[in-house]
XYZ file of C-alpha atoms in Angstrom:
267
model
C 30.854 121.669 204.375
C 32.394 121.091 201.068
C 32.657 117.358 200.168
C 35.471 115.365 201.247
C 38.086 114.905 198.300
C 39.643 111.360 198.173
C 42.165 109.277 195.984
C 40.862 106.734 194.212
C 43.619 103.838 193.068
C 46.586 105.805 191.681
C 45.033 108.791 190.872
C 46.756 112.077 192.759
C 45.023 114.400 194.226
C 44.433 116.439 197.554
C 44.433 114.437 200.536
C 41.420 116.050 203.206
C 42.392 115.392 206.959
C 39.011 115.507 208.754
C 38.660 115.889 212.605
C 35.012 115.434 213.628
C 35.088 116.815 216.557
C 36.160 120.034 215.940
C 34.467 120.265 212.367
C 37.846 121.135 210.870
C 38.876 120.340 206.805
C 42.504 120.916 206.566
C 43.313 120.049 203.059
C 46.708 117.776 202.847
C 48.836 117.946 199.957
C 49.953 114.464 198.466
C 53.437 116.135 199.257
C 56.852 115.392 197.070
C 59.753 113.930 196.622
C 63.270 114.923 195.197
C 66.055 112.889 194.212
C 68.775 115.277 193.279
C 72.383 114.473 192.395
C 75.212 116.414 194.046
C 77.015 118.158 191.703
C 81.074 118.501 192.527
C 83.448 121.040 191.936
C 86.118 121.085 189.572
C 88.361 119.357 191.464
C 86.764 116.117 191.949
C 85.059 115.735 188.873
C 88.536 115.777 187.087
C 88.938 112.487 189.406
C 85.973 110.498 188.091
C 82.861 110.146 186.038
C 80.409 112.210 187.513
C 77.768 110.162 184.953
C 78.446 106.771 187.401
C 76.693 108.224 190.303
C 72.722 107.289 190.475
C 70.406 107.664 193.203
C 66.836 106.555 193.845
C 64.312 107.146 196.410
C 62.630 104.383 197.378
C 58.825 104.736 199.372
C 57.331 101.100 200.914
C 59.515 99.197 198.552
C 58.782 100.993 195.169
C 61.038 103.353 193.365
C 59.471 106.678 193.309
C 62.260 109.448 192.478
C 65.950 108.529 190.720
C 68.406 109.948 188.661
C 70.441 108.115 187.113
C 72.604 108.097 183.664
C 71.417 106.470 180.622
C 73.589 104.173 179.819
C 71.519 103.317 176.764
C 71.442 106.320 175.169
C 74.245 107.508 172.697
C 74.006 110.910 174.206
C 74.901 112.385 177.873
C 71.711 111.945 179.085
C 69.884 111.538 182.698
C 67.160 108.614 183.186
C 65.151 110.892 185.517
C 61.367 109.685 187.135
C 58.575 111.845 184.977
C 56.311 111.920 187.307
C 55.172 115.242 188.794
C 57.438 116.602 191.590
C 54.262 117.063 193.682
C 52.710 113.540 192.862
C 55.340 111.311 193.813
C 55.109 110.742 197.842
C 52.333 108.484 199.177
C 51.387 107.004 196.303
C 49.168 103.732 197.264
C 49.141 105.033 200.747
C 44.973 104.976 200.889
C 42.853 102.670 199.495
C 39.881 102.866 197.139
C 37.564 105.754 198.530
C 39.746 105.575 201.578
C 39.664 109.397 203.628
C 42.820 110.823 204.989
C 42.526 110.607 208.886
C 44.360 112.743 211.589
C 46.348 111.252 214.598
C 46.808 107.750 212.655
C 49.915 106.548 211.447
C 50.523 105.876 208.005
C 52.891 103.627 206.764
C 55.830 105.562 205.115
C 59.089 103.553 204.915
C 61.358 105.479 203.077
C 65.257 104.618 201.946
C 67.832 105.362 199.649
C 69.124 102.835 196.693
C 72.770 103.296 194.857
C 71.148 103.408 191.148
C 74.730 104.214 189.925
C 77.911 102.078 189.071
C 80.170 103.170 191.841
C 79.907 103.115 195.632
C 78.764 106.680 197.650
C 77.994 108.137 200.870
C 74.231 109.594 200.402
C 72.562 112.649 202.932
C 68.519 112.585 203.041
C 66.948 116.509 203.728
C 63.534 116.176 204.767
C 61.476 119.002 204.846
C 57.959 119.998 206.250
C 55.882 122.835 206.308
C 52.099 123.866 205.806
C 50.842 126.635 202.516
C 47.451 128.368 201.678
C 46.605 127.818 198.183
C 44.615 130.599 196.335
C 42.014 129.817 193.740
C 44.701 130.065 190.959
C 46.804 127.664 192.438
C 49.468 129.763 193.797
C 51.131 128.890 197.310
C 51.590 130.894 200.569
C 53.645 129.011 202.961
C 52.630 129.770 206.162
C 55.754 130.897 208.526
C 53.152 130.633 211.565
C 52.232 127.415 211.685
C 54.106 124.416 213.391
C 55.854 121.892 211.102
C 56.430 119.592 214.069
C 52.340 118.696 213.759
C 53.866 116.794 210.617
C 55.747 114.122 211.838
C 58.018 111.519 209.776
C 58.809 109.240 212.451
C 62.768 108.424 212.305
C 64.239 104.968 212.729
C 67.525 103.266 212.610
C 69.039 106.376 213.537
C 72.250 104.139 214.603
C 72.743 103.978 210.767
C 71.494 107.386 210.117
C 73.027 110.667 211.740
C 71.109 113.396 212.009
C 72.522 116.597 211.507
C 71.429 118.813 214.510
C 73.897 121.876 213.767
C 71.807 121.921 210.291
C 68.327 121.911 211.810
C 65.907 124.764 211.430
C 62.069 124.779 211.719
C 61.120 123.136 208.641
C 64.045 120.942 207.954
C 66.146 118.445 209.040
C 69.414 116.822 207.355
C 70.405 112.896 207.945
C 73.724 111.300 206.750
C 74.144 107.510 206.052
C 77.365 106.538 208.305
C 78.525 103.498 205.743
C 79.526 103.644 202.007
C 76.311 102.783 199.951
C 77.971 100.039 197.001
C 76.181 99.894 193.977
C 72.982 98.174 193.784
C 72.850 98.593 197.783
C 70.011 100.063 199.538
C 70.159 101.307 203.134
C 68.210 100.691 206.003
C 64.650 102.947 205.867
C 65.035 106.069 207.895
C 61.505 106.203 208.702
C 58.689 104.183 209.199
C 55.556 106.156 209.579
C 53.907 109.470 208.773
C 51.229 111.489 210.917
C 49.551 114.341 210.771
C 48.708 115.502 214.713
C 45.095 115.822 215.394
C 46.117 118.716 217.518
C 45.979 120.874 214.530
C 42.169 120.214 215.011
C 42.495 122.330 218.100
C 44.477 125.016 217.515
C 42.258 128.309 217.339
C 42.652 132.169 217.097
C 40.067 134.021 219.456
C 39.436 137.835 217.851
C 37.317 139.838 220.419
C 35.731 142.909 219.443
C 32.891 145.602 220.502
C 29.670 145.665 218.736
C 26.664 147.478 220.179
C 27.532 147.197 223.467
C 28.478 143.513 223.422
C 31.768 141.251 223.450
C 31.941 139.599 220.427
C 34.369 136.171 219.869
C 34.939 134.903 216.901
C 36.925 131.969 216.762
C 38.766 130.937 213.302
C 41.068 127.449 213.316
C 44.229 127.984 212.356
C 44.605 125.173 210.156
C 41.320 125.546 208.191
C 41.817 125.316 204.755
C 45.627 124.727 204.599
C 47.905 122.177 203.560
C 50.391 120.431 204.281
C 53.968 119.411 202.287
C 56.238 116.742 202.971
C 59.618 117.087 200.799
C 62.423 114.861 200.532
C 65.534 115.517 198.652
C 68.278 112.673 198.186
C 71.929 113.606 197.365
C 75.300 111.302 196.889
C 78.970 112.079 196.469
C 81.875 109.925 195.442
C 83.587 108.032 198.193
C 86.967 109.296 196.594
C 88.399 111.501 198.962
C 85.093 111.297 200.554
C 85.761 114.148 203.292
C 87.129 116.887 200.913
C 84.390 115.983 198.125
C 81.838 116.176 200.971
C 83.002 119.597 202.441
C 83.188 120.734 198.255
C 79.847 119.751 197.883
C 77.884 119.739 200.874
C 79.209 122.601 202.912
C 79.820 119.601 205.943
C 83.000 118.697 207.716
C 83.275 115.119 208.248
C 85.319 112.453 209.324
C 85.845 108.633 207.595
C 87.052 106.073 209.945
C 89.582 103.498 209.021
C 86.977 101.422 208.187
C 84.770 103.486 206.029
C 82.294 104.865 208.654
C 80.987 108.398 208.102
C 80.526 110.529 211.451
C 79.793 114.780 211.556
C 82.582 116.577 212.626
C 81.741 119.690 215.171
C 84.043 122.643 216.044
C 82.935 123.845 219.077
């Protein structure tokens, strides 16, 4: 069996998930993170300066992805984290020479900070899926592998509203229910990440006849595949928020008199 690959210090590579009982080696990607600024329709950009909006994704208290207007520059440029997108999550998750273990819950406390200068509403998209990477580094998404085995445990759901209407097999969407004021950080929306050890026991049996004998070939379904976790953060202005969110995100919401956000279901 190939030697296990490891993370050393802050050098980011592939995680190896090893289940000794099944002798299954599964390559686990370090994943990716995106802090994406929502763009507005002309109706709303005419009423507010987009450059005042900034958003940052925090992992275990550390800023790992952001998009903010660079106020120090004379040009209209954005201050964006220059760490490659597939190396932002899971930084420091493992110790020196530590290998990733399936079934273990790793600390993964994710939150959003308003790093702009105006108040905003935010939402988060979480993507989980599996890929096969060939010798040239090209990825093929595996639609027949279960995203549910990649468990980002959600917390503080009294503040983070999950939009069931937007759920797919690999994506779910969370809305923070309150205005996020400039400089403020939300409560965390997740606390741990676990890759289910049951992946080690997913097998396919191929039965053939050979020279009068029945031959059963067993293939481990997750052998040699990698998992991906992506976090996308969007921010939108609070001015005329219901219309701005509908225009930008295509979701009907209601904002109460105390500025609390709720989702509107048409039935």
